[in-house]
mmCIF file of C-alpha atoms in Angstrom:
data_model
loop_
_atom_site.group_PDB
_atom_site.id
_atom_site.type_symbol
_atom_site.label_atom_id
_atom_site.label_comp_id
_atom_site.label_asym_id
_atom_site.label_seq_id
_atom_site.Cartn_x
_atom_site.Cartn_y
_atom_site.Cartn_z
ATOM 1 C CA UNK R 1 140.279 -96.153 -66.242
ATOM 2 C CA UNK R 2 138.843 -94.046 -63.426
ATOM 3 C CA UNK R 3 142.262 -92.486 -62.910
ATOM 4 C CA UNK R 4 142.227 -91.365 -66.570
ATOM 5 C CA UNK R 5 138.934 -89.567 -66.141
ATOM 6 C CA UNK R 6 139.860 -87.982 -62.838
ATOM 7 C CA UNK R 7 142.966 -86.450 -64.420
ATOM 8 C CA UNK R 8 140.795 -84.435 -66.811
ATOM 9 C CA UNK R 9 140.374 -80.988 -65.243
ATOM 10 C CA UNK R 10 138.298 -79.497 -68.036
ATOM 11 C CA UNK R 11 140.534 -76.866 -69.663
ATOM 12 C CA UNK R 12 138.909 -77.719 -72.978
ATOM 13 C CA UNK R 13 135.416 -77.734 -71.460
ATOM 14 C CA UNK R 14 133.661 -79.064 -74.501
ATOM 15 C CA UNK R 15 131.865 -81.967 -76.100
ATOM 16 C CA UNK R 16 133.236 -82.582 -79.572
ATOM 17 C CA UNK R 17 132.318 -84.748 -82.554
ATOM 18 C CA UNK R 18 134.939 -85.233 -85.262
ATOM 19 C CA UNK R 19 134.131 -86.638 -88.729
ATOM 20 C CA UNK R 20 131.152 -88.498 -87.298
ATOM 21 C CA UNK R 21 129.638 -91.022 -89.718
ATOM 22 C CA UNK R 22 127.036 -93.672 -88.982
ATOM 23 C CA UNK R 23 126.111 -96.400 -91.460
ATOM 24 C CA UNK R 24 123.187 -98.741 -90.911
ATOM 25 C CA UNK R 25 123.211 -101.359 -93.634
ATOM 26 C CA UNK R 26 123.623 -99.529 -96.914
ATOM 27 C CA UNK R 27 122.183 -96.277 -95.520
ATOM 28 C CA UNK R 28 124.294 -93.396 -94.242
ATOM 29 C CA UNK R 29 122.363 -91.962 -91.296
ATOM 30 C CA UNK R 30 125.045 -89.415 -90.296
ATOM 31 C CA UNK R 31 127.548 -88.047 -92.770
ATOM 32 C CA UNK R 32 130.927 -86.620 -91.716
ATOM 33 C CA UNK R 33 129.672 -84.417 -88.869
ATOM 34 C CA UNK R 34 132.134 -82.275 -86.911
ATOM 35 C CA UNK R 35 130.876 -79.979 -84.141
ATOM 36 C CA UNK R 36 132.045 -78.460 -80.836
ATOM 37 C CA UNK R 37 129.741 -77.621 -77.938
ATOM 38 C CA UNK R 38 131.183 -75.552 -75.094
ATOM 39 C CA UNK R 39 130.036 -75.923 -71.496
ATOM 40 C CA UNK R 40 128.599 -72.402 -71.449
ATOM 41 C CA UNK R 41 126.355 -72.504 -74.516
ATOM 42 C CA UNK R 42 122.951 -73.790 -75.542
ATOM 43 C CA UNK R 43 122.988 -75.459 -78.958
ATOM 44 C CA UNK R 44 119.719 -76.303 -80.699
ATOM 45 C CA UNK R 45 119.588 -79.051 -83.316
ATOM 46 C CA UNK R 46 116.813 -78.476 -85.840
ATOM 47 C CA UNK R 47 115.856 -80.112 -89.099
ATOM 48 C CA UNK R 48 113.021 -81.862 -90.961
ATOM 49 C CA UNK R 49 111.661 -85.233 -89.903
ATOM 50 C CA UNK R 50 114.105 -88.047 -90.625
ATOM 51 C CA UNK R 51 117.123 -85.741 -90.709
ATOM 52 C CA UNK R 52 118.996 -87.803 -88.100
ATOM 53 C CA UNK R 53 118.605 -85.450 -85.135
ATOM 54 C CA UNK R 54 117.849 -88.051 -82.453
ATOM 55 C CA UNK R 55 120.515 -90.364 -83.872
ATOM 56 C CA UNK R 56 123.063 -87.559 -83.653
ATOM 57 C CA UNK R 57 122.097 -86.859 -80.040
ATOM 58 C CA UNK R 58 122.378 -90.558 -79.167
ATOM 59 C CA UNK R 59 125.814 -90.682 -80.765
ATOM 60 C CA UNK R 60 126.919 -87.578 -78.864
ATOM 61 C CA UNK R 61 125.760 -89.251 -75.642
ATOM 62 C CA UNK R 62 127.723 -92.424 -76.316
ATOM 63 C CA UNK R 63 124.606 -94.603 -76.627
ATOM 64 C CA UNK R 64 125.382 -95.275 -80.315
ATOM 65 C CA UNK R 65 128.877 -95.995 -81.609
ATOM 66 C CA UNK R 66 129.704 -94.261 -84.914
ATOM 67 C CA UNK R 67 130.952 -96.204 -87.917
ATOM 68 C CA UNK R 68 133.707 -93.622 -88.419
ATOM 69 C CA UNK R 69 134.940 -90.655 -86.411
ATOM 70 C CA UNK R 70 134.644 -90.138 -82.668
ATOM 71 C CA UNK R 71 133.056 -88.147 -79.858
ATOM 72 C CA UNK R 72 135.129 -86.858 -76.966
ATOM 73 C CA UNK R 73 134.444 -85.007 -73.735
ATOM 74 C CA UNK R 74 137.147 -82.618 -72.593
ATOM 75 C CA UNK R 75 139.642 -84.314 -74.898
ATOM 76 C CA UNK R 76 138.941 -87.904 -73.816
ATOM 77 C CA UNK R 77 136.950 -90.185 -76.134
ATOM 78 C CA UNK R 78 133.644 -91.294 -74.608
ATOM 79 C CA UNK R 79 134.512 -94.997 -74.585
ATOM 80 C CA UNK R 80 137.530 -94.247 -72.387
ATOM 81 C CA UNK R 81 135.374 -92.763 -69.630
ATOM 82 C CA UNK R 82 134.124 -95.125 -66.950
ATOM 83 C CA UNK R 83 130.346 -95.493 -66.967
ATOM 84 C CA UNK R 84 130.050 -93.840 -63.566
ATOM 85 C CA UNK R 85 132.297 -90.875 -64.383
ATOM 86 C CA UNK R 86 130.479 -90.269 -67.665
ATOM 87 C CA UNK R 87 127.148 -90.306 -65.820
ATOM 88 C CA UNK R 88 128.487 -87.546 -63.553
ATOM 89 C CA UNK R 89 129.384 -85.376 -66.558
ATOM 90 C CA UNK R 90 126.424 -85.739 -68.901
ATOM 91 C CA UNK R 91 122.743 -86.567 -68.537
ATOM 92 C CA UNK R 92 120.162 -87.343 -71.191
ATOM 93 C CA UNK R 93 116.463 -86.539 -71.453
ATOM 94 C CA UNK R 94 115.021 -88.885 -74.116
ATOM 95 C CA UNK R 95 111.874 -88.246 -76.149
ATOM 96 C CA UNK R 96 109.992 -90.837 -74.104
ATOM 97 C CA UNK R 97 110.805 -92.640 -70.878
ATOM 98 C CA UNK R 98 108.901 -95.913 -70.549
ATOM 99 C CA UNK R 99 108.494 -97.479 -67.100
ATOM 100 C CA UNK R 100 106.969 -100.888 -66.471
ATOM 101 C CA UNK R 101 106.597 -100.388 -62.716
ATOM 102 C CA UNK R 102 104.458 -98.014 -60.709
ATOM 103 C CA UNK R 103 107.096 -95.728 -59.160
ATOM 104 C CA UNK R 104 106.310 -92.614 -57.184
ATOM 105 C CA UNK R 105 107.519 -89.472 -58.961
ATOM 106 C CA UNK R 106 109.870 -88.605 -56.097
ATOM 107 C CA UNK R 107 111.582 -91.980 -56.450
ATOM 108 C CA UNK R 108 112.067 -91.425 -60.182
ATOM 109 C CA UNK R 109 113.717 -88.058 -59.571
ATOM 110 C CA UNK R 110 115.880 -89.665 -56.882
ATOM 111 C CA UNK R 111 117.141 -92.187 -59.462
ATOM 112 C CA UNK R 112 119.156 -89.320 -60.922
ATOM 113 C CA UNK R 113 121.372 -89.492 -57.848
ATOM 114 C CA UNK R 114 122.424 -93.090 -58.449
ATOM 115 C CA UNK R 115 125.870 -92.118 -59.893
ATOM 116 C CA UNK R 116 126.607 -90.246 -56.631
ATOM 117 C CA UNK R 117 126.472 -93.320 -54.404
ATOM 118 C CA UNK R 118 129.509 -93.146 -52.068
ATOM 119 C CA UNK R 119 129.974 -89.480 -53.126
ATOM 120 C CA UNK R 120 127.053 -88.021 -51.183
ATOM 121 C CA UNK R 121 124.846 -88.625 -48.166
ATOM 122 C CA UNK R 122 121.256 -89.803 -48.330
ATOM 123 C CA UNK R 123 120.069 -86.409 -47.090
ATOM 124 C CA UNK R 124 122.043 -84.630 -49.821
ATOM 125 C CA UNK R 125 120.367 -86.838 -52.419
ATOM 126 C CA UNK R 126 116.908 -86.191 -50.989
ATOM 127 C CA UNK R 127 117.539 -82.435 -50.877
ATOM 128 C CA UNK R 128 118.740 -82.419 -54.495
ATOM 129 C CA UNK R 129 115.579 -84.257 -55.598
ATOM 130 C CA UNK R 130 113.337 -81.861 -53.651
ATOM 131 C CA UNK R 131 115.015 -78.819 -55.226
ATOM 132 C CA UNK R 132 114.706 -80.342 -58.702
ATOM 133 C CA UNK R 133 110.986 -80.876 -58.178
ATOM 134 C CA UNK R 134 110.614 -77.249 -57.091
ATOM 135 C CA UNK R 135 112.625 -76.029 -60.084
ATOM 136 C CA UNK R 136 110.435 -77.901 -62.552
ATOM 137 C CA UNK R 137 107.244 -76.914 -60.684
ATOM 138 C CA UNK R 138 106.384 -80.541 -59.945
ATOM 139 C CA UNK R 139 106.616 -80.697 -56.134
ATOM 140 C CA UNK R 140 102.883 -81.371 -55.986
ATOM 141 C CA UNK R 141 103.445 -84.548 -58.007
ATOM 142 C CA UNK R 142 106.088 -86.043 -55.702
ATOM 143 C CA UNK R 143 103.802 -88.665 -54.156
ATOM 144 C CA UNK R 144 101.835 -89.409 -57.313
ATOM 145 C CA UNK R 145 102.325 -92.621 -59.269
ATOM 146 C CA UNK R 146 104.233 -91.876 -62.472
ATOM 147 C CA UNK R 147 101.710 -93.934 -64.465
ATOM 148 C CA UNK R 148 98.905 -91.510 -63.572
ATOM 149 C CA UNK R 149 100.636 -88.457 -65.057
ATOM 150 C CA UNK R 150 99.934 -86.713 -68.334
ATOM 151 C CA UNK R 151 102.596 -86.631 -71.025
ATOM 152 C CA UNK R 152 103.650 -83.106 -70.094
ATOM 153 C CA UNK R 153 103.858 -83.932 -66.383
ATOM 154 C CA UNK R 154 106.009 -86.970 -67.136
ATOM 155 C CA UNK R 155 108.337 -84.810 -69.214
ATOM 156 C CA UNK R 156 108.840 -82.387 -66.346
ATOM 157 C CA UNK R 157 109.460 -85.193 -63.829
ATOM 158 C CA UNK R 158 112.069 -86.668 -66.165
ATOM 159 C CA UNK R 159 113.688 -83.249 -66.498
ATOM 160 C CA UNK R 160 113.866 -83.050 -62.690
ATOM 161 C CA UNK R 161 115.596 -86.447 -62.739
ATOM 162 C CA UNK R 162 118.290 -85.404 -65.221
ATOM 163 C CA UNK R 163 118.859 -82.144 -63.335
ATOM 164 C CA UNK R 164 119.617 -84.123 -60.174
ATOM 165 C CA UNK R 165 121.953 -86.359 -62.174
ATOM 166 C CA UNK R 166 123.947 -83.446 -63.616
ATOM 167 C CA UNK R 167 124.075 -81.846 -60.143
ATOM 168 C CA UNK R 168 122.508 -78.680 -61.518
ATOM 169 C CA UNK R 169 122.092 -77.061 -58.095
ATOM 170 C CA UNK R 170 125.576 -77.577 -56.641
ATOM 171 C CA UNK R 171 127.737 -74.526 -57.289
ATOM 172 C CA UNK R 172 130.764 -76.307 -55.824
ATOM 173 C CA UNK R 173 130.558 -78.761 -58.708
ATOM 174 C CA UNK R 174 131.159 -76.062 -61.328
ATOM 175 C CA UNK R 175 134.862 -76.905 -61.627
ATOM 176 C CA UNK R 176 133.878 -79.756 -63.978
ATOM 177 C CA UNK R 177 132.270 -79.144 -67.328
ATOM 178 C CA UNK R 178 128.940 -80.919 -67.664
ATOM 179 C CA UNK R 179 126.491 -81.449 -70.507
ATOM 180 C CA UNK R 180 122.736 -81.846 -70.699
ATOM 181 C CA UNK R 181 121.328 -83.590 -73.791
ATOM 182 C CA UNK R 182 117.627 -82.948 -74.394
ATOM 183 C CA UNK R 183 115.635 -84.767 -77.088
ATOM 184 C CA UNK R 184 112.513 -82.702 -77.828
ATOM 185 C CA UNK R 185 112.201 -81.405 -74.243
ATOM 186 C CA UNK R 186 109.152 -79.242 -75.056
ATOM 187 C CA UNK R 187 107.040 -82.058 -76.514
ATOM 188 C CA UNK R 188 103.665 -82.493 -74.764
ATOM 189 C CA UNK R 189 104.118 -79.205 -72.885
ATOM 190 C CA UNK R 190 101.819 -76.202 -72.919
ATOM 191 C CA UNK R 191 103.218 -72.844 -74.010
ATOM 192 C CA UNK R 192 104.060 -71.626 -70.506
ATOM 193 C CA UNK R 193 105.978 -74.788 -69.600
ATOM 194 C CA UNK R 194 107.815 -74.809 -72.928
ATOM 195 C CA UNK R 195 109.341 -71.464 -71.988
ATOM 196 C CA UNK R 196 109.926 -72.608 -68.392
ATOM 197 C CA UNK R 197 111.878 -75.676 -69.537
ATOM 198 C CA UNK R 198 114.001 -73.695 -71.987
ATOM 199 C CA UNK R 199 114.619 -71.034 -69.342
ATOM 200 C CA UNK R 200 116.049 -73.778 -67.119
ATOM 201 C CA UNK R 201 118.189 -74.921 -70.058
ATOM 202 C CA UNK R 202 119.350 -71.336 -70.542
ATOM 203 C CA UNK R 203 120.166 -71.028 -66.834
ATOM 204 C CA UNK R 204 122.202 -74.236 -67.053
ATOM 205 C CA UNK R 205 124.774 -72.577 -69.290
ATOM 206 C CA UNK R 206 125.560 -70.093 -66.517
ATOM 207 C CA UNK R 207 126.355 -73.013 -64.233
ATOM 208 C CA UNK R 208 128.973 -74.550 -66.498
ATOM 209 C CA UNK R 209 126.518 -76.958 -68.108
ATOM 210 C CA UNK R 210 126.475 -77.076 -71.895
ATOM 211 C CA UNK R 211 123.079 -77.914 -73.389
ATOM 212 C CA UNK R 212 122.287 -79.669 -76.663
ATOM 213 C CA UNK R 213 118.543 -79.683 -77.397
ATOM 214 C CA UNK R 214 116.542 -81.024 -80.322
ATOM 215 C CA UNK R 215 113.741 -78.550 -81.011
ATOM 216 C CA UNK R 216 110.972 -78.503 -83.598
ATOM 217 C CA UNK R 217 109.726 -74.985 -82.895
ATOM 218 C CA UNK R 218 112.166 -72.782 -84.808
ATOM 219 C CA UNK R 219 111.056 -69.626 -83.021
ATOM 220 C CA UNK R 220 111.805 -71.188 -79.640
ATOM 221 C CA UNK R 221 115.186 -72.300 -80.972
ATOM 222 C CA UNK R 222 115.930 -68.754 -82.128
ATOM 223 C CA UNK R 223 114.881 -67.265 -78.780
ATOM 224 C CA UNK R 224 116.935 -69.503 -76.503
ATOM 225 C CA UNK R 225 119.878 -70.961 -78.429
ATOM 226 C CA UNK R 226 123.348 -69.454 -78.715
ATOM 227 C CA UNK R 227 124.007 -71.590 -81.751
ATOM 228 C CA UNK R 228 121.837 -73.590 -84.121
ATOM 229 C CA UNK R 229 122.800 -76.707 -86.060
ATOM 230 C CA UNK R 230 120.599 -77.473 -89.055
ATOM 231 C CA UNK R 231 120.569 -81.125 -90.028
ATOM 232 C CA UNK R 232 119.135 -82.522 -93.273
ATOM 233 C CA UNK R 233 119.592 -86.026 -94.662
ATOM 234 C CA UNK R 234 122.228 -86.736 -92.034
ATOM 235 C CA UNK R 235 124.404 -83.746 -92.949
ATOM 236 C CA UNK R 236 124.919 -80.341 -91.356
ATOM 237 C CA UNK R 237 123.708 -77.665 -93.751
ATOM 238 C CA UNK R 238 124.032 -74.683 -91.387
ATOM 239 C CA UNK R 239 125.831 -74.066 -88.098
ATOM 240 C CA UNK R 240 125.926 -70.727 -86.318
ATOM 241 C CA UNK R 241 124.043 -68.078 -84.312
ATOM 242 C CA UNK R 242 120.326 -67.666 -85.132
ATOM 243 C CA UNK R 243 120.750 -64.094 -86.417
ATOM 244 C CA UNK R 244 123.403 -65.278 -88.848
ATOM 245 C CA UNK R 245 121.902 -68.437 -90.293
ATOM 246 C CA UNK R 246 118.138 -67.793 -90.298
ATOM 247 C CA UNK R 247 116.922 -66.587 -93.671
ATOM 248 C CA UNK R 248 113.882 -67.270 -95.882
ATOM 249 C CA UNK R 249 116.188 -69.093 -98.321
ATOM 250 C CA UNK R 250 117.608 -71.372 -95.605
ATOM 251 C CA UNK R 251 114.154 -72.231 -94.272
ATOM 252 C CA UNK R 252 112.816 -72.973 -97.751
ATOM 253 C CA UNK R 253 115.778 -75.182 -98.655
ATOM 254 C CA UNK R 254 115.740 -77.161 -95.419
ATOM 255 C CA UNK R 255 112.069 -77.177 -94.395
ATOM 256 C CA UNK R 256 110.236 -76.579 -97.690
ATOM 257 C CA UNK R 257 108.358 -73.633 -96.217
ATOM 258 C CA UNK R 258 108.075 -70.021 -97.333
ATOM 259 C CA UNK R 259 108.543 -67.624 -94.425
ATOM 260 C CA UNK R 260 109.087 -63.992 -93.629
ATOM 261 C CA UNK R 261 111.634 -63.205 -90.919
ATOM 262 C CA UNK R 262 111.326 -60.273 -88.546
ATOM 263 C CA UNK R 263 113.314 -59.205 -85.497
ATOM 264 C CA UNK R 264 111.805 -60.181 -82.155
ATOM 265 C CA UNK R 265 110.328 -57.048 -80.505
ATOM 266 C CA UNK R 266 112.211 -57.457 -77.206
ATOM 267 C CA UNK R 267 115.036 -59.928 -77.878
ATOM 268 C CA UNK R 268 118.036 -59.905 -80.186
ATOM 269 C CA UNK R 269 116.810 -62.828 -82.255
ATOM 270 C CA UNK R 270 114.877 -63.541 -85.455
ATOM 271 C CA UNK R 271 111.284 -64.729 -85.553
ATOM 272 C CA UNK R 272 109.633 -66.641 -88.397
ATOM 273 C CA UNK R 273 106.218 -66.006 -89.865
ATOM 274 C CA UNK R 274 104.856 -68.648 -92.251
ATOM 275 C CA UNK R 275 103.498 -67.206 -95.505
#
């Protein structure tokens, strides 16, 4: 199986879902979803509570198997990738990461290097973890116990971990398309760190790393995303650039909120004002 994955050179450079459907009992959680995410774009998934956003992200990651349809990475269905090779090509930041042991933050970030065993030296792994801590502005937390951190600090440490896993800092690794899946990455963060995290996500796309992020703040989604997928009741209702799909009618129909939309004063994106 490893030989199959190693033969993929990434000419397609995308993560794709085709006719994705997920049934749980008599309920359809996802309904005939087809999307393509390139390795140079940031895609935001938005939608009301219960729309199926986290379930969609878990299915795109391979954690959940769809009832119908499939997900593939660079033309190869996820179940055909070896676990190790898939871990080298996509990393996942969940909403919450629960630990039952008192790990130091540095050790948690270093866990992101586990898929690189036999591919890298110990010093390379340590250097990657140190750079990730600097990037997420958490170097001062390296020797702190993870259990003592606030929710926002934990989120940033976990982001540092997934950045080390996806080999964010290695330019020589850019010949393989990679994907970063973020489930509410700005939760528990103050305003400054929300923008810092999404700036890192934006930078990722320039390194050949496609990003799929679930966001609740629609203005942040509009500011940072190349493309927005609107999910409601397990179905895609809108899919396209923020300037194209954002309208008062769309927001009312999907979020039950009356808004006015203006152009951002310094960016080519829309901004919402609740009425």
